[in-house]
XYZ file of C-alpha atoms in Angstrom:
640
model
C 27.836 146.816 59.143
C 31.521 147.420 58.749
C 33.214 146.414 55.584
C 36.017 143.843 55.640
C 39.541 145.063 55.109
C 42.853 143.254 54.904
C 44.953 143.242 58.025
C 47.623 145.182 56.199
C 45.115 147.962 55.587
C 44.200 148.241 59.255
C 46.505 150.327 61.401
C 47.748 148.853 64.680
C 46.627 150.792 67.685
C 50.208 151.312 68.780
C 51.336 152.491 65.366
C 52.459 156.064 64.808
C 49.831 158.461 63.414
C 49.794 159.000 59.691
C 49.936 162.788 60.052
C 53.344 164.317 59.522
C 55.231 165.575 62.586
C 54.881 169.268 63.396
C 57.327 171.459 65.313
C 56.711 171.777 69.040
C 55.421 175.202 69.836
C 55.559 176.900 73.253
C 51.840 176.436 73.521
C 52.275 172.661 73.388
C 54.681 172.563 76.411
C 53.373 171.743 79.898
C 52.506 174.835 81.883
C 54.978 173.973 84.670
C 57.816 174.141 82.140
C 56.817 177.552 80.767
C 58.886 180.502 82.020
C 57.267 182.779 84.550
C 56.392 186.328 83.909
C 58.854 187.651 86.464
C 62.548 187.985 85.785
C 64.991 185.666 87.677
C 68.652 184.583 87.485
C 67.553 181.007 86.808
C 64.259 180.681 85.013
C 61.757 178.589 87.005
C 61.449 175.996 84.198
C 65.168 175.246 84.149
C 65.194 175.234 87.934
C 62.531 172.539 87.947
C 64.482 170.461 85.399
C 67.625 170.724 87.536
C 65.742 169.660 90.665
C 64.247 166.662 88.837
C 67.698 165.565 87.601
C 69.230 165.911 91.073
C 66.340 163.943 92.538
C 66.907 161.083 90.068
C 70.621 161.021 90.846
C 70.006 160.960 94.597
C 67.386 158.241 94.240
C 69.728 156.140 92.105
C 72.595 156.561 94.563
C 70.345 155.697 97.502
C 68.951 152.552 95.887
C 72.401 151.426 94.707
C 73.906 151.785 98.180
C 70.958 149.977 99.761
C 70.938 147.098 97.294
C 74.732 146.600 97.029
C 76.434 147.398 100.340
C 79.407 145.257 99.342
C 80.482 147.946 96.874
C 81.445 150.157 99.770
C 84.917 149.732 101.142
C 85.000 147.981 104.495
C 87.957 148.208 106.877
C 87.195 144.646 108.031
C 88.188 143.180 104.663
C 91.835 142.100 104.955
C 92.031 141.331 101.242
C 91.209 143.479 98.240
C 88.360 141.392 96.768
C 84.827 142.728 97.200
C 81.589 141.388 95.772
C 78.683 143.202 94.135
C 75.788 140.978 95.168
C 74.422 141.088 98.683
C 74.694 137.324 98.896
C 78.446 137.577 98.385
C 78.575 134.876 95.679
C 79.646 135.076 92.094
C 76.967 135.593 89.452
C 78.869 133.399 86.972
C 82.353 131.871 86.726
C 83.525 134.536 84.298
C 83.351 137.073 87.097
C 85.246 134.937 89.655
C 88.582 136.700 89.411
C 88.016 137.957 85.844
C 89.103 141.342 84.581
C 86.236 143.827 84.815
C 85.179 145.255 81.419
C 86.350 148.777 80.734
C 82.826 150.197 80.930
C 82.523 148.805 84.476
C 85.823 150.181 85.781
C 85.844 153.746 87.082
C 89.174 155.455 87.566
C 89.797 158.455 89.756
C 90.327 160.679 86.733
C 86.892 159.916 85.245
C 83.920 162.201 85.909
C 80.723 160.472 87.142
C 77.810 160.816 84.749
C 74.074 160.271 85.006
C 74.405 157.494 82.441
C 77.009 155.707 84.560
C 74.881 156.067 87.685
C 71.875 154.588 85.896
C 74.003 151.689 84.609
C 75.151 150.999 88.165
C 71.548 151.122 89.328
C 70.510 148.691 86.590
C 73.352 146.313 87.465
C 72.535 146.384 91.174
C 68.847 145.800 90.512
C 69.627 142.891 88.156
C 71.905 141.223 90.698
C 69.405 141.728 93.503
C 66.531 140.311 91.466
C 68.651 137.305 90.422
C 69.462 136.796 94.101
C 65.741 136.868 94.945
C 65.074 134.231 92.289
C 67.363 131.846 94.187
C 69.741 129.312 92.705
C 69.122 128.553 89.050
C 71.991 126.542 87.551
C 73.071 127.306 84.028
C 75.676 124.979 82.527
C 76.633 123.943 86.029
C 77.223 127.551 87.202
C 74.852 129.131 89.755
C 73.064 132.258 88.587
C 73.211 134.059 91.920
C 76.996 134.359 92.014
C 78.279 137.865 91.420
C 81.532 139.078 89.920
C 84.508 140.543 91.704
C 84.462 144.316 91.572
C 88.242 144.614 91.766
C 89.666 141.307 90.529
C 93.357 140.633 91.057
C 93.479 137.245 89.359
C 93.434 136.004 85.797
C 90.656 133.663 84.711
C 90.666 131.071 81.953
C 87.177 129.795 81.183
C 86.288 126.606 79.356
C 83.016 124.755 79.088
C 82.019 123.410 82.484
C 85.268 124.479 84.172
C 87.038 127.590 85.321
C 90.666 128.047 86.282
C 91.710 130.841 88.620
C 95.298 131.963 89.040
C 95.837 133.143 92.592
C 98.209 135.865 91.384
C 98.851 137.657 88.129
C 102.182 137.354 86.347
C 103.146 140.806 87.606
C 102.349 139.854 91.196
C 104.367 136.636 90.925
C 107.330 138.586 89.535
C 108.038 135.764 87.110
C 107.994 133.026 89.771
C 106.637 129.643 88.734
C 103.312 128.405 90.083
C 104.233 125.045 91.619
C 100.989 124.053 93.328
C 97.402 124.020 92.168
C 94.095 123.238 93.828
C 91.178 121.410 92.299
C 87.584 120.729 93.270
C 84.188 120.214 91.674
C 80.683 121.511 92.302
C 77.520 120.680 90.367
C 74.273 122.485 91.214
C 75.625 123.527 94.590
C 73.752 125.861 96.895
C 74.963 129.211 98.172
C 76.793 127.666 101.139
C 78.947 125.515 98.900
C 79.717 128.515 96.712
C 80.803 130.446 99.794
C 82.967 127.481 100.821
C 84.809 127.587 97.491
C 85.131 131.350 97.825
C 86.763 130.896 101.263
C 89.856 129.527 99.475
C 90.345 132.713 97.463
C 92.457 134.621 100.001
C 94.640 131.530 100.481
C 95.167 131.214 96.727
C 96.049 134.889 96.348
C 98.447 134.943 99.281
C 100.450 131.935 98.048
C 99.818 132.110 94.296
C 97.866 128.848 94.014
C 95.873 128.087 90.879
C 92.309 126.850 91.495
C 90.579 124.469 89.056
C 86.815 124.062 89.518
C 84.840 121.475 87.549
C 81.254 122.631 87.001
C 80.061 120.009 84.534
C 79.970 116.237 84.967
C 82.467 114.308 82.851
C 81.918 110.915 84.475
C 79.299 109.345 86.724
C 78.725 110.518 90.281
C 81.640 110.663 92.702
C 83.918 109.110 90.077
C 84.064 112.589 88.523
C 86.675 113.420 91.172
C 89.152 110.767 90.015
C 88.485 111.481 86.342
C 88.971 115.233 86.811
C 92.240 114.932 88.758
C 93.528 112.499 86.131
C 92.596 114.910 83.337
C 94.405 117.774 85.097
C 97.563 115.710 85.586
C 97.581 114.565 81.963
C 97.004 118.160 80.885
C 99.982 119.322 82.952
C 102.241 116.510 81.715
C 101.528 117.611 78.146
C 103.074 121.017 78.896
C 106.803 121.813 78.850
C 108.347 120.787 82.153
C 109.142 124.392 83.057
C 105.422 125.252 82.895
C 104.019 122.222 84.708
C 102.516 122.231 88.170
C 104.396 119.997 90.599
C 101.568 119.194 93.029
C 97.771 119.290 93.040
C 95.709 119.591 96.218
C 92.246 118.105 95.916
C 89.668 119.730 98.235
C 86.038 118.678 98.477
C 83.577 121.523 97.979
C 82.407 121.195 101.599
C 85.758 122.383 102.978
C 86.112 125.869 104.457
C 89.506 127.580 104.479
C 89.992 129.171 107.906
C 93.652 130.206 107.992
C 95.068 131.474 104.680
C 98.534 131.840 106.225
C 99.177 128.068 106.164
C 101.033 127.136 102.946
C 100.379 123.784 101.308
C 104.152 123.427 100.882
C 104.449 122.921 104.644
C 102.829 119.479 104.384
C 104.780 118.247 101.349
C 107.776 115.884 101.733
C 111.027 117.668 102.657
C 113.228 118.581 99.719
C 116.002 116.183 98.763
C 116.406 112.689 97.393
C 115.395 110.999 100.651
C 111.670 111.577 100.093
C 111.501 112.169 96.349
C 109.782 108.778 96.038
C 106.721 110.078 97.957
C 103.997 111.031 95.470
C 100.787 111.009 97.539
C 99.884 112.187 101.046
C 96.619 111.129 102.651
C 94.780 110.953 105.973
C 92.423 108.473 107.619
C 89.358 108.879 109.777
C 87.465 106.240 111.778
C 86.232 104.639 108.531
C 89.704 104.372 107.024
C 90.846 106.476 104.082
C 89.196 109.884 103.721
C 89.913 111.295 100.279
C 88.219 114.649 100.884
C 91.551 116.501 100.930
C 94.890 115.163 99.699
C 97.974 116.412 97.798
C 99.197 114.372 94.825
C 102.337 114.912 92.767
C 102.009 115.681 89.058
C 103.868 112.805 87.382
C 103.438 109.500 85.555
C 103.052 107.526 88.802
C 99.998 109.573 89.764
C 98.459 109.121 86.316
C 98.887 105.348 86.640
C 97.373 105.340 90.140
C 94.310 107.343 89.119
C 93.866 105.251 85.968
C 93.869 102.084 88.080
C 91.283 103.583 90.459
C 89.064 104.733 87.600
C 89.195 101.290 85.947
C 88.697 99.409 89.225
C 84.965 98.753 88.771
C 85.489 97.217 85.343
C 88.380 94.885 86.138
C 87.153 93.881 89.612
C 83.357 94.191 89.389
C 82.707 91.777 92.272
C 84.793 93.742 94.768
C 82.536 95.469 97.340
C 83.028 99.252 97.397
C 81.395 100.548 100.577
C 82.501 104.127 99.969
C 82.587 103.917 96.167
C 85.614 105.680 94.641
C 87.144 106.164 98.094
C 87.121 102.401 98.750
C 88.605 101.721 95.310
C 91.336 104.269 95.999
C 92.069 102.656 99.375
C 92.447 99.193 97.806
C 94.638 100.346 94.917
C 96.875 102.414 97.212
C 97.732 99.271 99.204
C 98.983 97.375 96.161
C 102.786 96.875 96.091
C 103.199 99.010 92.975
C 101.897 102.103 94.791
C 102.136 101.512 98.552
C 105.811 102.440 98.931
C 105.199 105.893 97.392
C 102.483 106.953 99.839
C 102.675 108.485 103.325
C 99.825 108.946 105.800
C 99.743 112.339 107.547
C 97.795 113.372 110.679
C 94.193 114.097 109.697
C 94.007 117.418 111.546
C 96.737 119.023 109.461
C 94.677 119.533 106.304
C 91.502 117.450 106.684
C 90.228 118.355 110.159
C 86.653 117.847 111.297
C 84.744 120.481 113.242
C 85.037 120.864 117.002
C 84.611 123.642 119.555
C 87.094 124.721 122.198
C 84.568 124.269 124.974
C 84.596 120.558 124.128
C 87.223 117.886 124.656
C 88.856 117.919 121.229
C 89.814 114.646 119.579
C 93.049 114.444 117.542
C 91.086 114.786 114.290
C 89.200 117.949 115.328
C 90.246 121.431 114.299
C 92.173 123.852 116.524
C 92.514 127.599 116.157
C 95.137 128.353 113.540
C 94.548 125.132 111.559
C 94.181 125.445 107.804
C 90.662 124.199 107.053
C 87.639 122.288 108.304
C 85.900 119.498 106.374
C 82.215 118.590 106.802
C 82.355 115.008 105.523
C 79.220 113.052 106.435
C 78.003 115.681 108.919
C 74.299 115.560 109.792
C 72.683 118.971 109.195
C 75.725 119.907 107.151
C 74.261 123.162 105.804
C 73.515 124.385 109.312
C 77.067 123.861 110.540
C 78.635 125.081 107.305
C 76.738 128.366 107.686
C 78.124 128.794 111.217
C 81.701 128.116 110.168
C 81.405 130.202 106.999
C 80.343 133.186 109.086
C 83.367 132.568 111.269
C 85.718 132.303 108.283
C 84.343 135.449 106.652
C 84.985 137.472 109.811
C 88.758 136.877 109.351
C 89.392 136.872 113.082
C 92.976 137.157 114.290
C 92.659 134.218 116.675
C 91.963 131.959 113.672
C 94.168 133.553 111.009
C 97.427 132.970 112.871
C 100.791 133.300 111.066
C 102.246 129.920 110.162
C 105.320 130.265 112.397
C 103.097 130.990 115.398
C 101.082 127.773 114.993
C 101.966 124.261 116.148
C 102.496 123.165 112.551
C 106.282 123.771 112.193
C 107.286 121.639 115.188
C 104.698 118.943 114.471
C 105.846 118.674 110.863
C 109.542 118.483 111.800
C 108.849 115.760 114.361
C 106.656 113.826 111.935
C 109.161 113.656 109.087
C 111.965 112.828 111.534
C 109.877 109.869 112.725
C 109.203 108.850 109.112
C 112.932 109.026 108.406
C 113.729 106.846 111.427
C 110.990 104.350 110.579
C 112.225 104.181 107.008
C 115.747 103.369 108.183
C 114.340 100.585 110.366
C 112.258 99.346 107.458
C 115.293 99.290 105.184
C 117.138 97.191 107.783
C 114.184 94.817 108.049
C 113.936 94.569 104.275
C 117.653 93.784 104.066
C 117.288 90.957 106.576
C 114.250 89.578 104.761
C 116.026 89.620 101.400
C 119.055 87.896 102.928
C 116.841 85.182 104.443
C 115.080 84.658 101.107
C 118.417 84.444 99.287
C 119.738 81.914 101.806
C 116.568 79.842 101.414
C 116.953 79.726 97.641
C 120.624 78.755 98.023
C 119.672 76.019 100.488
C 116.982 74.696 98.149
C 119.519 74.575 95.324
C 121.839 72.533 97.554
C 119.053 70.192 98.634
C 118.021 69.615 95.038
C 121.612 68.751 94.179
C 121.977 66.415 97.170
C 118.546 64.828 97.479
C 116.737 65.667 94.252
C 117.114 62.097 93.024
C 114.940 60.929 95.925
C 111.905 62.984 94.663
C 109.540 62.514 91.735
C 109.617 64.746 88.663
C 106.415 66.605 89.649
C 107.748 67.289 93.117
C 110.951 68.725 91.710
C 109.028 70.898 89.210
C 106.837 72.451 91.922
C 109.903 73.291 94.006
C 111.732 74.830 91.063
C 108.678 76.946 90.082
C 108.286 78.307 93.625
C 111.984 79.134 93.775
C 111.844 80.859 90.381
C 108.790 82.934 91.431
C 110.579 84.182 94.549
C 113.709 85.021 92.571
C 111.745 86.923 89.913
C 109.831 88.877 92.570
C 113.021 89.959 94.315
C 114.579 90.932 91.006
C 111.914 93.552 90.215
C 112.697 97.018 91.532
C 109.045 97.849 92.195
C 108.940 94.991 94.730
C 112.111 96.002 96.541
C 110.204 97.111 99.655
C 107.267 94.716 99.496
C 107.907 92.641 102.599
C 104.445 91.103 102.576
C 104.738 89.837 99.014
C 108.224 88.521 99.658
C 107.073 86.676 102.785
C 104.192 85.053 100.879
C 106.459 83.673 98.146
C 109.096 82.650 100.684
C 106.464 80.723 102.650
C 105.315 78.954 99.478
C 108.864 77.864 98.711
C 109.318 76.617 102.267
C 106.062 74.647 102.004
C 106.905 72.829 98.774
C 110.500 72.209 99.859
C 109.356 70.160 102.885
C 109.636 67.111 100.630
C 113.299 67.899 100.216
C 113.592 68.335 103.967
C 112.051 64.890 104.473
C 114.526 63.384 102.037
C 117.284 65.228 103.843
C 116.264 63.773 107.212
C 116.157 60.244 105.824
C 119.550 60.759 104.282
C 120.860 62.133 107.566
C 119.746 58.994 109.355
C 121.722 56.873 106.932
C 124.661 59.246 107.161
C 124.576 59.231 110.961
C 124.525 55.432 111.035
C 127.542 55.244 108.745
C 129.336 57.866 110.847
C 128.653 55.944 114.065
C 129.870 52.723 112.449
C 133.048 54.406 111.224
C 133.725 55.963 114.638
C 133.182 52.624 116.452
C 135.410 50.721 114.020
C 138.146 53.347 114.242
C 138.198 53.288 118.027
C 138.280 49.449 117.952
C 141.236 49.474 115.599
C 143.070 51.896 117.855
C 142.318 49.704 120.842
C 143.611 46.577 119.093
C 146.631 48.461 117.908
C 147.418 49.463 121.460
C 147.062 53.168 120.784
C 145.467 53.814 124.146
C 148.416 52.000 125.856
C 150.896 54.384 124.380
C 151.661 52.628 121.128
C 151.532 55.029 118.205
C 152.392 55.575 114.592
C 151.366 57.966 111.826
C 148.377 55.897 110.715
C 147.059 55.523 114.253
C 147.352 59.276 114.843
C 145.477 59.874 111.595
C 142.634 57.579 112.714
C 142.434 59.316 116.089
C 142.135 62.762 114.462
C 139.514 61.514 111.988
C 137.414 60.026 114.814
C 137.487 63.288 116.784
C 136.545 65.396 113.728
C 133.679 63.108 112.757
C 132.312 63.113 116.298
C 132.309 66.926 116.293
C 130.387 67.023 113.018
C 127.616 64.619 114.000
C 127.203 66.109 117.481
C 126.393 69.583 116.015
C 122.819 70.682 115.175
C 121.395 68.551 112.411
C 120.262 71.542 110.356
C 123.900 72.646 110.226
C 125.223 69.349 108.979
C 127.324 69.386 105.875
C 126.494 66.090 104.291
C 129.433 66.227 101.944
C 131.915 66.941 104.724
C 130.518 64.194 106.951
C 130.599 61.708 104.093
C 134.141 62.779 103.315
C 135.119 62.393 106.982
C 133.589 58.893 107.118
C 135.456 57.934 103.974
C 138.648 59.457 105.352
C 138.337 57.519 108.589
C 137.673 54.298 106.697
C 140.727 54.921 104.529
C 142.859 55.635 107.608
C 141.689 52.398 109.171
C 142.679 50.584 106.008
C 146.098 52.162 106.039
C 146.554 51.208 109.694
C 145.561 47.637 108.947
C 147.919 47.517 106.014
C 150.688 48.914 108.145
C 149.896 46.516 110.963
C 149.786 43.578 108.544
C 153.091 44.621 107.039
C 154.620 44.883 110.479
C 153.221 41.484 111.462
C 154.533 39.942 108.264
C 157.913 41.478 108.835
C 157.969 40.185 112.382
C 156.957 36.715 111.170
C 159.738 36.709 108.629
C 162.193 37.748 111.272
C 160.943 34.995 113.599
C 161.218 32.459 110.822
C 164.731 33.573 110.063
C 165.600 33.328 113.712
C 164.158 29.808 113.828
C 166.108 28.801 110.763
C 169.256 30.245 112.205
C 168.624 28.410 115.466
C 168.052 25.150 113.541
C 171.210 25.652 111.618
C 173.053 26.401 114.825
C 171.778 23.239 116.446
C 172.663 21.118 113.397
C 176.111 22.593 113.368
C 176.526 21.867 117.026
C 175.398 18.276 116.461
C 177.792 17.844 113.594
C 180.569 19.283 115.634
C 179.747 16.974 118.512
C 179.679 13.968 116.194
C 182.966 14.911 114.699
C 184.458 15.315 118.114
C 183.190 11.926 119.130
C 184.687 10.332 116.075
C 187.972 11.932 116.801
C 187.952 10.584 120.319
C 187.071 7.111 119.111
C 189.870 7.112 116.616
C 192.415 7.933 119.202
C 191.231 5.197 121.535
C 191.458 2.575 118.750
C 195.177 2.817 118.541
C 195.531 1.717 122.145
C 192.822 -0.916 122.506
C 192.630 -2.817 119.279
C 191.161 -5.932 120.995
C 188.375 -4.072 122.555
C 185.272 -4.273 120.445
C 183.854 -1.046 119.093
C 181.376 0.486 121.471
C 178.052 1.699 120.110
C 177.896 5.463 120.637
C 174.859 6.995 122.317
C 172.524 8.828 119.981
C 172.912 12.602 119.927
C 169.730 14.434 120.769
C 169.418 17.784 119.166
């Protein structure tokens, strides 16, 4: 029976022996390493060691070349980026465009060593084994994505995000990076990683900065809006000279096919004419498709994205068929934002797949177009693999120089049409504002003329509607909102119908008084004898007043000037009064003259009678001297 001992007293079977080390003697060496008895230039033992070392080097080189063919230079690669893993994806975001550590960079002046070859072999084996394990996400970054062997871009890494500058400062020669790209990918498969990688040549050629979100910061698809908003706020916090001017959002299922197409080509033309345009978008058969769109980096964009992000909380009952895309569509149509947005043809930067042996629809991609988007495609992975293979071949019939594509002419024609439409819209807006202003002026006049015919509540409703329209037109943000202006104008027209009714009733009374004045004036002229050629100043005045009043009341009723018609009626009445006064004065004068004539005639007759009587007396006196005996004769009475 064995005695018990403490575990510390028992030696582990893998522990070193307790005996002290002894020097290695030639008798302890393997026989195949011992020198032979014959003399040779190279002893057989050393020769065997050399052969073993060369065999290890050759085996390492062979396995490295077999496991990592991407390390070899290929004449088919038009750009300088090559990838270490056979899958062609990055092992982690730090390697996507990052500077290679010094111990991984071999310059022409360095001498290859066995240690370096073994390190390369270990690296290749590690990458290959990680590729065999498949996709295992770690902090949102796939584990089977390898690093660039010769990176030409600078990488800034933060938790859950990486930012890739398309060009280094030296390559940009001090030029400012104006445009950035942004996307997001959580737990994506190898196809989606390849899709993001397809943008790399485009970014390098034009110096675009790529932002990739790898960790969720919001819920579901709303991460897109939250991430773009965070990028814009981040840029606005920088000095203006360092800020990006535009961001291009691209969904992770987009494949860049032609790196020669610059994003700048689609942006609004330079100058003040289109500086109000802050967002460009495209539609498909379901309406807005927000898979790819450029947005300007400014306060307006921050307000738009904030409104979209808060949409669910302030309008929870609004149906959102396509979630954040539907919310974006609704908010974009609001007056505050709609005038700063322009819809572009979908094919330009958001094309859907199509083959040239098919009849291509306007939204399907053509050779030379910038990218293809696989939104809502059934068997998406299958078709993405086909198009990724096509993109990675870098064929000349797809990678066409920008000037040789249809883009330049299409873009010139498009913005010319936008310019023309905008001029027509400005003219239409001017007419609408003039009509609204005239309506408010008319309502003011109606209130002054007929307001006393309405109740207090009726007047208040009219004044409120008029004030709402005036306030709306006074706000600069509503200057081009025809729809909103028409709504408020219609409301004012509706409530002012009560004034129109009062106006019509008043017009009836006014028309009756005008007709009465015209009839009376013409009667006075007839009695005066005006139409028989008799005339005076007052009669001429009545005739002119009658003609003017007739012209007023025979015009369209909506053009009547109540004040002028009333004034004309009063003027005609006054003229009639003056004519009557003048006629009465003339009649009185004529009567006085007739009376004077009668008196003069009476006096003349009396004088004649007196003279006749006197003459008779004289005759009688003379006859009395001759015939005294004759009795006096009785004279005949004198009849006057």
